[in-house]
Short mmCIF file of the C-alpha atoms (twelve columns), coordinates in Angstrom:
data_MODEL
# 
_entry.id   MODEL 
# 
loop_
_atom_site.group_PDB 
_atom_site.id 
_atom_site.type_symbol 
_atom_site.label_atom_id 
_atom_site.label_alt_id 
_atom_site.label_comp_id 
_atom_site.label_asym_id 
_atom_site.label_seq_id 
_atom_site.Cartn_x 
_atom_site.Cartn_y 
_atom_site.Cartn_z 
_atom_site.pdbx_PDB_model_num 
ATOM 1   C CA . MET A 1   2.995   -27.823 1.560   1 
ATOM 2   C CA . GLY A 2   4.833   -25.077 3.456   1 
ATOM 3   C CA . LYS A 3   3.826   -23.086 6.224   1 
ATOM 4   C CA . ILE A 4   1.118   -20.574 5.381   1 
ATOM 5   C CA . LYS A 5   0.863   -17.215 7.050   1 
ATOM 6   C CA . VAL A 6   -1.378  -14.291 6.981   1 
ATOM 7   C CA . GLY A 7   -0.724  -10.633 7.367   1 
ATOM 8   C CA . PHE A 8   -2.488  -7.156  8.156   1 
ATOM 9   C CA . GLY A 9   -1.556  -3.884  6.931   1 
ATOM 10  C CA . PHE A 10  -2.998  -0.342  7.636   1 
ATOM 11  C CA . ASP A 11  -1.804  2.842   6.505   1 
ATOM 12  C CA . VAL A 12  -3.170  6.541   6.683   1 
ATOM 13  C CA . HIS A 13  -1.975  9.903   5.232   1 
ATOM 14  C CA . GLN A 14  -3.541  13.300  5.429   1 
ATOM 15  C CA . LEU A 15  -4.717  15.036  2.186   1 
ATOM 16  C CA . LYS A 16  -2.966  18.234  1.050   1 
ATOM 17  C CA . GLU A 17  -4.382  20.613  -1.539  1 
ATOM 18  C CA . ASN A 18  -2.526  20.880  -4.766  1 
ATOM 19  C CA . HIS A 19  -0.448  17.920  -3.858  1 
ATOM 20  C CA . PRO A 20  -0.138  14.648  -6.153  1 
ATOM 21  C CA . PHE A 21  -2.222  11.769  -5.514  1 
ATOM 22  C CA . VAL A 22  -0.720  8.361   -6.118  1 
ATOM 23  C CA . LEU A 23  -2.709  5.346   -5.341  1 
ATOM 24  C CA . GLY A 24  -1.801  1.861   -6.144  1 
ATOM 25  C CA . GLY A 25  1.099   3.216   -8.177  1 
ATOM 26  C CA . VAL A 26  -1.474  5.215   -10.269 1 
ATOM 27  C CA . LYS A 27  -1.406  9.410   -10.413 1 
ATOM 28  C CA . LEU A 28  -4.837  10.294  -9.790  1 
ATOM 29  C CA . GLU A 29  -6.295  13.430  -10.946 1 
ATOM 30  C CA . HIS A 30  -7.955  15.339  -7.715  1 
ATOM 31  C CA . HIS A 31  -7.457  18.861  -6.055  1 
ATOM 32  C CA . ALA A 32  -5.822  17.452  -3.118  1 
ATOM 33  C CA . GLY A 33  -3.234  14.409  -2.499  1 
ATOM 34  C CA . ALA A 34  -1.670  12.034  0.028   1 
ATOM 35  C CA . TYR A 35  0.922   13.621  1.872   1 
ATOM 36  C CA . GLY A 36  4.194   11.921  3.238   1 
ATOM 37  C CA . HIS A 37  7.810   11.324  3.206   1 
ATOM 38  C CA . SER A 38  7.678   9.104   0.109   1 
ATOM 39  C CA . ASP A 39  4.977   9.261   -2.445  1 
ATOM 40  C CA . ALA A 40  2.581   8.481   0.317   1 
ATOM 41  C CA . ASP A 41  0.641   5.797   -1.419  1 
ATOM 42  C CA . VAL A 42  -1.420  4.477   1.274   1 
ATOM 43  C CA . LEU A 43  -2.447  1.358   -0.437  1 
ATOM 44  C CA . LEU A 44  0.919   0.216   -1.353  1 
ATOM 45  C CA . HIS A 45  2.018   0.874   2.213   1 
ATOM 46  C CA . ALA A 46  -0.708  -1.079  3.689   1 
ATOM 47  C CA . ILE A 47  0.138   -3.956  1.320   1 
ATOM 48  C CA . CYS A 48  4.087   -3.864  2.237   1 
ATOM 49  C CA . ASP A 49  2.960   -3.827  5.864   1 
ATOM 50  C CA . ALA A 50  0.787   -7.099  5.689   1 
ATOM 51  C CA . LEU A 51  3.426   -8.663  3.850   1 
ATOM 52  C CA . LEU A 52  6.336   -7.907  6.233   1 
ATOM 53  C CA . GLY A 53  3.812   -8.776  9.143   1 
ATOM 54  C CA . ALA A 54  2.988   -12.288 7.641   1 
ATOM 55  C CA . ALA A 55  6.687   -12.675 7.443   1 
ATOM 56  C CA . ASN A 56  7.605   -11.611 11.022  1 
ATOM 57  C CA . LEU A 57  9.589   -8.819  9.321   1 
ATOM 58  C CA . ARG A 58  8.597   -5.902  11.516  1 
ATOM 59  C CA . ASP A 59  7.035   -2.983  9.805   1 
ATOM 60  C CA . ILE A 60  7.134   -0.430  6.835   1 
ATOM 61  C CA . GLY A 61  8.766   2.066   9.154   1 
ATOM 62  C CA . PHE A 62  11.241  -0.311  10.144  1 
ATOM 63  C CA . HIS A 63  12.696  -0.765  6.739   1 
ATOM 64  C CA . PHE A 64  12.106  2.573   5.186   1 
ATOM 65  C CA . SER A 65  12.539  5.055   8.033   1 
ATOM 66  C CA . ASN A 66  10.773  8.686   7.199   1 
ATOM 67  C CA . LYS A 67  14.183  10.100  8.536   1 
ATOM 68  C CA . ASP A 68  16.168  8.293   5.837   1 
ATOM 69  C CA . GLU A 69  16.700  10.600  2.668   1 
ATOM 70  C CA . ARG A 70  16.984  7.729   0.471   1 
ATOM 71  C CA . TRP A 71  13.171  7.033   0.607   1 
ATOM 72  C CA . ARG A 72  12.098  10.770  0.218   1 
ATOM 73  C CA . GLY A 73  9.584   10.970  -2.680  1 
ATOM 74  C CA . ILE A 74  10.400  7.340   -3.705  1 
ATOM 75  C CA . SER A 75  7.792   5.494   -5.808  1 
ATOM 76  C CA . SER A 76  6.077   3.149   -3.178  1 
ATOM 77  C CA . LEU A 77  6.161   0.337   -6.123  1 
ATOM 78  C CA . ILE A 78  9.973   0.441   -5.215  1 
ATOM 79  C CA . LEU A 79  9.560   -0.075  -1.573  1 
ATOM 80  C CA . LEU A 80  6.937   -3.111  -2.667  1 
ATOM 81  C CA . GLN A 81  9.697   -4.645  -4.506  1 
ATOM 82  C CA . HIS A 82  12.082  -4.445  -1.705  1 
ATOM 83  C CA . VAL A 83  9.536   -5.985  0.537   1 
ATOM 84  C CA . VAL A 84  9.100   -8.741  -1.856  1 
ATOM 85  C CA . ALA A 85  12.715  -9.366  -1.956  1 
ATOM 86  C CA . LEU A 86  12.993  -9.608  1.796   1 
ATOM 87  C CA . LEU A 87  10.054  -12.239 1.577   1 
ATOM 88  C CA . LYS A 88  12.115  -14.280 -1.048  1 
ATOM 89  C CA . GLU A 89  15.276  -14.062 1.212   1 
ATOM 90  C CA . LYS A 90  13.185  -16.022 3.796   1 
ATOM 91  C CA . ASN A 91  11.692  -18.599 1.242   1 
ATOM 92  C CA . TYR A 92  8.110   -16.910 1.078   1 
ATOM 93  C CA . VAL A 93  5.806   -16.756 -1.905  1 
ATOM 94  C CA . ILE A 94  2.699   -14.750 -1.942  1 
ATOM 95  C CA . GLY A 95  -0.417  -16.158 -2.327  1 
ATOM 96  C CA . ASN A 96  -2.833  -13.348 -2.664  1 
ATOM 97  C CA . ILE A 97  -3.613  -9.764  -1.631  1 
ATOM 98  C CA . ASP A 98  -6.900  -8.229  -0.402  1 
ATOM 99  C CA . ALA A 99  -7.122  -4.408  0.040   1 
ATOM 100 C CA . MET A 100 -9.541  -1.780  0.829   1 
ATOM 101 C CA . VAL A 101 -9.286  1.861   0.440   1 
ATOM 102 C CA . CYS A 102 -11.348 4.285   2.459   1 
ATOM 103 C CA . LEU A 103 -11.763 7.880   0.915   1 
ATOM 104 C CA . GLU A 104 -14.611 10.126  -0.196  1 
ATOM 105 C CA . ALA A 105 -12.930 11.480  -3.629  1 
ATOM 106 C CA . PRO A 106 -11.831 10.571  -6.014  1 
ATOM 107 C CA . LYS A 107 -13.554 7.564   -7.125  1 
ATOM 108 C CA . ILE A 108 -10.871 4.924   -7.944  1 
ATOM 109 C CA . ASN A 109 -12.937 2.046   -9.463  1 
ATOM 110 C CA . PRO A 110 -11.846 3.207   -13.157 1 
ATOM 111 C CA . HIS A 111 -8.356  2.889   -11.966 1 
ATOM 112 C CA . ILE A 112 -8.473  -0.473  -10.382 1 
ATOM 113 C CA . PRO A 113 -7.393  -2.563  -13.322 1 
ATOM 114 C CA . ALA A 114 -3.898  -0.298  -13.738 1 
ATOM 115 C CA . MET A 115 -3.341  -0.425  -10.037 1 
ATOM 116 C CA . LYS A 116 -3.538  -4.368  -9.979  1 
ATOM 117 C CA . GLY A 117 -1.148  -4.322  -12.977 1 
ATOM 118 C CA . TYR A 118 1.467   -2.296  -11.481 1 
ATOM 119 C CA . ILE A 119 1.163   -4.366  -7.992  1 
ATOM 120 C CA . ALA A 120 1.282   -7.676  -9.879  1 
ATOM 121 C CA . GLU A 121 4.584   -6.625  -11.503 1 
ATOM 122 C CA . ALA A 122 6.035   -5.232  -8.478  1 
ATOM 123 C CA . ALA A 123 5.146   -8.169  -6.391  1 
ATOM 124 C CA . GLY A 124 5.707   -10.795 -9.068  1 
ATOM 125 C CA . ILE A 125 2.505   -12.194 -8.755  1 
ATOM 126 C CA . GLU A 126 -0.799  -12.457 -10.801 1 
ATOM 127 C CA . GLU A 127 -3.332  -9.967  -11.218 1 
ATOM 128 C CA . GLU A 128 -6.029  -12.215 -10.214 1 
ATOM 129 C CA . ASP A 129 -4.283  -12.747 -6.902  1 
ATOM 130 C CA . ILE A 130 -4.830  -9.041  -6.212  1 
ATOM 131 C CA . SER A 131 -8.085  -7.718  -4.999  1 
ATOM 132 C CA . ILE A 132 -8.795  -3.995  -4.684  1 
ATOM 133 C CA . LYS A 133 -11.889 -2.496  -3.375  1 
ATOM 134 C CA . ALA A 134 -12.949 0.906   -2.153  1 
ATOM 135 C CA . THR A 135 -15.478 2.635   0.090   1 
ATOM 136 C CA . THR A 136 -16.555 6.128   1.421   1 
ATOM 137 C CA . ASN A 137 -16.764 7.017   5.103   1 
ATOM 138 C CA . GLU A 138 -20.420 8.433   4.411   1 
ATOM 139 C CA . GLN A 139 -19.044 11.853  4.703   1 
ATOM 140 C CA . MET A 140 -18.204 11.270  8.612   1 
ATOM 141 C CA . GLY A 141 -14.726 12.039  10.117  1 
ATOM 142 C CA . PHE A 142 -11.538 13.217  8.789   1 
ATOM 143 C CA . ILE A 143 -12.238 10.776  5.655   1 
ATOM 144 C CA . GLY A 144 -15.743 12.022  5.228   1 
ATOM 145 C CA . ARG A 145 -14.523 15.769  5.151   1 
ATOM 146 C CA . GLU A 146 -11.551 14.636  2.623   1 
ATOM 147 C CA . GLU A 147 -8.397  15.411  5.210   1 
ATOM 148 C CA . GLY A 148 -7.156  12.000  4.914   1 
ATOM 149 C CA . VAL A 149 -7.042  8.461   3.069   1 
ATOM 150 C CA . VAL A 150 -6.900  5.145   4.716   1 
ATOM 151 C CA . ALA A 151 -6.081  1.476   3.293   1 
ATOM 152 C CA . TYR A 152 -6.251  -1.727  4.702   1 
ATOM 153 C CA . ALA A 153 -4.857  -4.894  3.529   1 
ATOM 154 C CA . VAL A 154 -4.440  -8.631  4.137   1 
ATOM 155 C CA . CYS A 155 -2.239  -11.406 2.290   1 
ATOM 156 C CA . LEU A 156 -1.539  -14.846 2.638   1 
ATOM 157 C CA . ILE A 157 2.063   -15.999 2.030   1 
ATOM 158 C CA . GLU A 158 3.585   -19.559 2.082   1 
ATOM 159 C CA . ARG A 159 6.950   -20.904 2.754   1 
ATOM 160 C CA . GLY A 160 8.216   -22.863 -0.265  1 
ATOM 161 C CA . ALA A 161 9.391   -26.381 0.204   1 
# 
């Protein structure tokens, strides 16, 4: 059995009116969307940071700087594919991913199966090894006022023999 490591990731983006909202690779219908240099997919960014952290490969900002035009508007599924390639270079495989999204709206439960499918394909793992949950912030703070969205993720990786 190889070495098992755990990683934790977090991301937050502000919501802007009339901006696309991409979450877990799925474009959601909503009056506002997450704003950032890439597609601002907080779920995928948290997952990338968890994976990078577990492998001691720094963080998403180190690998995909928001000052680098190559990453402007890019799908975060592509960023996840790059992260998985970095893990493979160090002989790590992903055991599982567990993620939580915190937002008031829109409700994401109907979209979770599609999100899991996109993430599984990009990460090269089974959908059953991905958990995505969502909660509100009970109308408190910047999340409750629908000014932003937050995602947390943990992952387990293992170094192959």
